[in-house]
Tab-separated table of C-alpha atoms in Angstrom:
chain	number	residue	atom	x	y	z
A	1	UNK	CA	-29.717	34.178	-4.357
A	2	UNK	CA	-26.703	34.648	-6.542
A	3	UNK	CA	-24.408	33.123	-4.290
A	4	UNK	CA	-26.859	30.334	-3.742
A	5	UNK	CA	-26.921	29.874	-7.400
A	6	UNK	CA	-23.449	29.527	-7.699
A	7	UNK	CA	-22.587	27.110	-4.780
A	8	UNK	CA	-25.169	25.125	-6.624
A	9	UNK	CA	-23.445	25.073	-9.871
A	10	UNK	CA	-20.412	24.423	-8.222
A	11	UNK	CA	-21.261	21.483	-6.506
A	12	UNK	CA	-23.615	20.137	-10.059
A	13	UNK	CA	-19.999	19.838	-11.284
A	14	UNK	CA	-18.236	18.433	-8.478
A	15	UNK	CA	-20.730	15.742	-8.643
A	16	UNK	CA	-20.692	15.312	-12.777
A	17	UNK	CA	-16.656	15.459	-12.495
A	18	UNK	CA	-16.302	13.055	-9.423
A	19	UNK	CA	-20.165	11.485	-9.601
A	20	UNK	CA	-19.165	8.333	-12.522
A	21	UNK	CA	-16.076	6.919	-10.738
A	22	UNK	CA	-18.006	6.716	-7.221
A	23	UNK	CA	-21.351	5.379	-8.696
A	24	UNK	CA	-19.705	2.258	-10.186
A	25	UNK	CA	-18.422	1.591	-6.941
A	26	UNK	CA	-14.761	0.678	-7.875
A	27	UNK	CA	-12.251	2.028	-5.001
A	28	UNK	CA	-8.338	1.768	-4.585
A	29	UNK	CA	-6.922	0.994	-0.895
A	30	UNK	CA	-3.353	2.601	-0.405
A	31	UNK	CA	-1.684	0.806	2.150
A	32	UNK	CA	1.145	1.766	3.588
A	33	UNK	CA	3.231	-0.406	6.513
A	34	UNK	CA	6.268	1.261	8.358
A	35	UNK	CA	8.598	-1.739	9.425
A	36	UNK	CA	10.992	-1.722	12.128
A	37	UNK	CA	14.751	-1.211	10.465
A	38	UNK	CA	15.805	-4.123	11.640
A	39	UNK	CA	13.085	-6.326	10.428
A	40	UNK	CA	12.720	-4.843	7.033
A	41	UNK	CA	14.765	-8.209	5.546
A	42	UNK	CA	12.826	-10.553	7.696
A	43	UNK	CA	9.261	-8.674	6.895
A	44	UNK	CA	10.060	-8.662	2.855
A	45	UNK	CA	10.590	-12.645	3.281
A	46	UNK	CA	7.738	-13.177	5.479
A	47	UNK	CA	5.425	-11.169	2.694
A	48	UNK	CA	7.096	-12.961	-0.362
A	49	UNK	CA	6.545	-16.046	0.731
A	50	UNK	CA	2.892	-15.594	2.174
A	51	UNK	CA	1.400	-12.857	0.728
A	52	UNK	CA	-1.127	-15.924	-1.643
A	53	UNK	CA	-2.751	-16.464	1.537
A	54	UNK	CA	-4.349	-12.562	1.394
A	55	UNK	CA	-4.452	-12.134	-2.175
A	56	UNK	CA	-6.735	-15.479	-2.276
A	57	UNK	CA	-8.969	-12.904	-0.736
A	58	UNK	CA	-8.829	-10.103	-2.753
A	59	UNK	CA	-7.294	-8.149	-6.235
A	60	UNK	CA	-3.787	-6.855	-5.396
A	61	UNK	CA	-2.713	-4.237	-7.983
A	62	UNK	CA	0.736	-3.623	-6.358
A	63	UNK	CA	3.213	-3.915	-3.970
A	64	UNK	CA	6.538	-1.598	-3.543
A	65	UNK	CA	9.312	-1.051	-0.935
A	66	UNK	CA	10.016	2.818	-0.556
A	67	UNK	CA	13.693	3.208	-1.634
A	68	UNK	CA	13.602	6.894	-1.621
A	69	UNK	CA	11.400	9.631	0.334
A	70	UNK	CA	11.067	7.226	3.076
A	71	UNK	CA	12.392	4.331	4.871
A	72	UNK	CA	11.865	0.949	5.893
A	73	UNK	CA	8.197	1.324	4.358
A	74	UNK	CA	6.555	-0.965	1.706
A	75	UNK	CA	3.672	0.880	-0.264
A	76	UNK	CA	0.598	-1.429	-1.523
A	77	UNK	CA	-2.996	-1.077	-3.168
A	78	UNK	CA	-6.082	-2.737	-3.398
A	79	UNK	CA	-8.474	-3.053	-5.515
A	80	UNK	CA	-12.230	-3.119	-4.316
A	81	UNK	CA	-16.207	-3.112	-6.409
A	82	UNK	CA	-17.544	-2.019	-3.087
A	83	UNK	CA	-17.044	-1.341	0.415
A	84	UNK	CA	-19.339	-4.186	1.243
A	85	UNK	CA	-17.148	-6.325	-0.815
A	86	UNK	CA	-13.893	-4.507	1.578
A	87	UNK	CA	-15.997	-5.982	4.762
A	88	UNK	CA	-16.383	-8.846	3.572
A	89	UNK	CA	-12.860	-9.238	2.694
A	90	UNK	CA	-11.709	-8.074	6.011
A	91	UNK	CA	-14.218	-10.291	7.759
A	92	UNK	CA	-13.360	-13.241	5.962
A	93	UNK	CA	-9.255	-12.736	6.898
A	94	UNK	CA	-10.419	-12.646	10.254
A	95	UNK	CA	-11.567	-15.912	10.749
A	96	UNK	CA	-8.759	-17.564	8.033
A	97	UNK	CA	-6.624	-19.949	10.533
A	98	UNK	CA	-3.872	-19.812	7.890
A	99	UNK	CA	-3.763	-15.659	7.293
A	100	UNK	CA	-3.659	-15.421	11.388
A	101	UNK	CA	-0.985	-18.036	12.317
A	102	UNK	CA	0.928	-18.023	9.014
A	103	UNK	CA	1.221	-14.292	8.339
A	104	UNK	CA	-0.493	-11.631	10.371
A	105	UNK	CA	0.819	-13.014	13.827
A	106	UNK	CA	4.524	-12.823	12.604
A	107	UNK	CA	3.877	-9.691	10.394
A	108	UNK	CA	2.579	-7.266	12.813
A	109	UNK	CA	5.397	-7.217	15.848
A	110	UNK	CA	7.500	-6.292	12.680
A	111	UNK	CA	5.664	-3.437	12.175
A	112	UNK	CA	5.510	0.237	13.985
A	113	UNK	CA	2.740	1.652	12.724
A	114	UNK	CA	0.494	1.400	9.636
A	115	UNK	CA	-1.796	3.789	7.631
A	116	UNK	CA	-4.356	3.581	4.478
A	117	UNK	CA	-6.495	5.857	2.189
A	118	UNK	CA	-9.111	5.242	-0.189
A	119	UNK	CA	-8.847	6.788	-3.209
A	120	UNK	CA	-10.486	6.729	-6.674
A	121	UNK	CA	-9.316	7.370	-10.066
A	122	UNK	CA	-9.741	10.516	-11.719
A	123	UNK	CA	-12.532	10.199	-14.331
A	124	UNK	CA	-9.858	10.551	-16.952
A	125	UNK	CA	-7.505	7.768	-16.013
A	126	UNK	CA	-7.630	4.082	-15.767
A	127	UNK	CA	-4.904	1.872	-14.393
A	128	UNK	CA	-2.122	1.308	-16.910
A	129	UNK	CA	0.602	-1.625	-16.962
A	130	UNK	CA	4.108	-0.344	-17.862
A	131	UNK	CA	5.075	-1.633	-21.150
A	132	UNK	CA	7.353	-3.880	-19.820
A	133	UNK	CA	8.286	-5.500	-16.260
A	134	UNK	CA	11.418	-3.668	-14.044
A	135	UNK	CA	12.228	-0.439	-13.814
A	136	UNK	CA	10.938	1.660	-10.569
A	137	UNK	CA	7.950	3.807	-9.579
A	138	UNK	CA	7.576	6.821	-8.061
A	139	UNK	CA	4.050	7.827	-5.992
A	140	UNK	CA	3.859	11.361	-6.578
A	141	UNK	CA	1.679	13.509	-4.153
A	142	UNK	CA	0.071	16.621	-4.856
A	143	UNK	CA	-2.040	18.337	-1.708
A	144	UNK	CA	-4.767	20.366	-3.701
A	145	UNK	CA	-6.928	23.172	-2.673
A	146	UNK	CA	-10.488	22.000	-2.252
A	147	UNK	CA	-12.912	21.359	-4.501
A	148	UNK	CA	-12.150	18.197	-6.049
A	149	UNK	CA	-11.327	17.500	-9.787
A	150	UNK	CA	-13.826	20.144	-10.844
A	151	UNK	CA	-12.248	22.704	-10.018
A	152	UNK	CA	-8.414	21.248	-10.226
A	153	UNK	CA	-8.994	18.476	-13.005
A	154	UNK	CA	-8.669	20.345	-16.322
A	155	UNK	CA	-5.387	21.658	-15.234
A	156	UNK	CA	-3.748	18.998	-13.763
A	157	UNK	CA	-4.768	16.545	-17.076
A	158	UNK	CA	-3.221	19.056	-19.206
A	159	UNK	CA	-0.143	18.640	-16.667
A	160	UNK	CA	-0.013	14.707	-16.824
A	161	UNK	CA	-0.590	14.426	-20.446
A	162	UNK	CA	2.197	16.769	-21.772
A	163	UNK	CA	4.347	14.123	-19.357
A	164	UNK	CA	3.058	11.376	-20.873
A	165	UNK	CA	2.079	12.775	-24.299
A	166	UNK	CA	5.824	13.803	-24.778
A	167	UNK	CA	7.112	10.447	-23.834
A	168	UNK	CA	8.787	11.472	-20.431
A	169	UNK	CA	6.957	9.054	-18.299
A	170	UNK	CA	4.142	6.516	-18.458
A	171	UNK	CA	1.350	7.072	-15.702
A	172	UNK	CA	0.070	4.027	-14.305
A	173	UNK	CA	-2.910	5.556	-12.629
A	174	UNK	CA	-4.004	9.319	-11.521
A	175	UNK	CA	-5.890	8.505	-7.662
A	176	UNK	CA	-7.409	11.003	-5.783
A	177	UNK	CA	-8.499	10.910	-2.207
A	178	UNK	CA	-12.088	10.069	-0.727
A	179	UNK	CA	-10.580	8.418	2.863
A	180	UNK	CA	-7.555	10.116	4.509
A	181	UNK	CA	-6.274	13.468	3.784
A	182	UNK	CA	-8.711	14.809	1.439
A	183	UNK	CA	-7.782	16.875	-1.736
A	184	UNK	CA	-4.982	14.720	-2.727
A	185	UNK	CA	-4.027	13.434	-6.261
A	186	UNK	CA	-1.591	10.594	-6.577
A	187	UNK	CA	-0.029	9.885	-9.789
A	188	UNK	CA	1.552	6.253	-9.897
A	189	UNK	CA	4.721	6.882	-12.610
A	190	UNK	CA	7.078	4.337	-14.057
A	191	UNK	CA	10.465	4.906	-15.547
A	192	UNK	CA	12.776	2.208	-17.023
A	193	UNK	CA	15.639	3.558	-14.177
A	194	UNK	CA	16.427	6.137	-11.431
A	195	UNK	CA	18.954	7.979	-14.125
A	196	UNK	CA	16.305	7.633	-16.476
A	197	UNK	CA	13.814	9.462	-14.460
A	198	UNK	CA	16.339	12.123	-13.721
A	199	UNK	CA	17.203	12.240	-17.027
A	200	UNK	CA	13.825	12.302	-18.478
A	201	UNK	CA	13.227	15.294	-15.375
A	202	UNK	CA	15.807	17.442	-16.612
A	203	UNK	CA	14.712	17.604	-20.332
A	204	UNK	CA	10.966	18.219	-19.488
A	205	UNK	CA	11.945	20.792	-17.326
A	206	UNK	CA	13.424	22.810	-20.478
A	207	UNK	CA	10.155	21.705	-22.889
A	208	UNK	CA	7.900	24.935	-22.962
A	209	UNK	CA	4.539	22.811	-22.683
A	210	UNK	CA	5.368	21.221	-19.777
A	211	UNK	CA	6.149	24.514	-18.133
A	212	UNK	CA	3.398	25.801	-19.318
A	213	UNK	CA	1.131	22.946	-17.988
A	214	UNK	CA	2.674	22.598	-14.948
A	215	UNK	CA	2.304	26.481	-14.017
A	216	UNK	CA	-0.965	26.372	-14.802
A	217	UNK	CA	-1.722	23.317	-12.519
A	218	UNK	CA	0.601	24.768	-9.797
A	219	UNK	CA	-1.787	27.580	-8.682
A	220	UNK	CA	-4.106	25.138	-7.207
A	221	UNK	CA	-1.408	23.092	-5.167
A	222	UNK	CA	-0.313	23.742	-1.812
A	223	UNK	CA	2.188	20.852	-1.446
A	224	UNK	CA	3.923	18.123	-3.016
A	225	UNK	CA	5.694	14.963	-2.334
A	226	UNK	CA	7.125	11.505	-4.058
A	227	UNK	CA	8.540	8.187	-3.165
A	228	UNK	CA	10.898	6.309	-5.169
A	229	UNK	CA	9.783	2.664	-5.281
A	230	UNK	CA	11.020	-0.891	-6.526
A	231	UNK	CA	8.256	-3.303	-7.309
A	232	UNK	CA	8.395	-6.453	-5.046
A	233	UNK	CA	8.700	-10.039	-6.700
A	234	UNK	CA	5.093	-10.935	-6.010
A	235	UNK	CA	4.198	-7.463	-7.648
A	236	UNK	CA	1.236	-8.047	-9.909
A	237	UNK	CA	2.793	-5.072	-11.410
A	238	UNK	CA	6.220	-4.396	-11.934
């Protein structure tokens, strides 16, 4: 019965610390489209100069081509109220004459393969503009152990906020995983430059509250990863 009491409790505050963001119904789509190298050019200039025929259809919040940590990939996300809304978005490209013969029929030979993920944001974050347009981005990756953010969250907001606190980076939006590999957290980061972020890396690396932040988040990750990104033109943000 003790066990049972505590699996219970467990999953009370899996549901308190994950329950708000899912109820409201508000999801994030990470796209991600892995172009043939020699398309890449010809796919950029395809999306520039039709990507108003899909975003008539639904909220873009970005869209990046992977400059580092990948290549020949451009990185996207959208924003959804509901996965009805998603179907109905989806269902409603399907039958737009202009989306088919304009874009998606010229888009998709370019293309080798293609993956998404839904994701939410962490109760604690919300999605942030940088202060000002340029710079790059860089889609960190953090493979949890399971449980969700009650069991990982405390930690890993004490680990983001000493960044961001300090002034070492601005987070554009903490996204964890509901569709996809589960147990993931995704933190969206802008710096002003790639020497900036290295920069920035190397001092925060010798500040004693980030290492103490991040050592305390690191004993419930298993594996990281990041891309370095530049914002496309079209970028809503950039």
């Amino acid at each position: 019965r003790h066990d049972l009491r505590k699996i219970q409790r467990e999953f009370t505050r899996a549901w308190i610390s994950t329950g708000p963001q899912q109820q409201h119904g508000t999801f994030y789509e990470f796209r991600t489209y892995y172009i043939q190298p020699h398309l890449n050019a010809a796919f950029l200039k395809l999306t520039t100069e039709k990507i108003h025929l899909r975003t008539a259809h639904s909220e873009l919040i970005g869209y990046w081509s992977v400059e580092y940590g990948g290549l020949n990939q451009v990185f996207h996300i959208w924003k959804y109220d509901s996965y009805a809304q998603r179907a109905s978005v989806r269902a409603a490209l399907a039958q737009d004459p202009n989306w088919i013969e304009q874009y998606i029929s010229k888009a998709m030979p370019m293309l080798s393969s293609q993956d998404n993920e839904v994701t939410y944001l962490v109760p604690w974050s919300k999605v942030q503009k940088p202060p000002k347009d340029g710079g790059v981005f860089e889609l960190a990756t953090f493979q949890m152990k399971s449980g969700g953010p009650a069991v990982w969250g405390k930690t890993f907001q004490a680990a983001v906020g000493t960044h961001t606190g300090s002034g070492y980076a601005h987070a554009v939006g903490v996204f964890h995983s509901e569709f996809g590999l589960l147990n993931q957290v995704h933190v969206l980061w802008w710096y002003e430059s790639a020497d900036q972020r290295a920069a920035t890396r190397h001092t925060s690396h010798e500040d004693a509250r980030v290492v103490a932040a991040v050592r305390e988040s690191a004993a419930y990750l298993l594996s990281q990863k990041s891309k370095l990104m530049f914002p496309c033109a079209f970028s809503p943000i950039k």
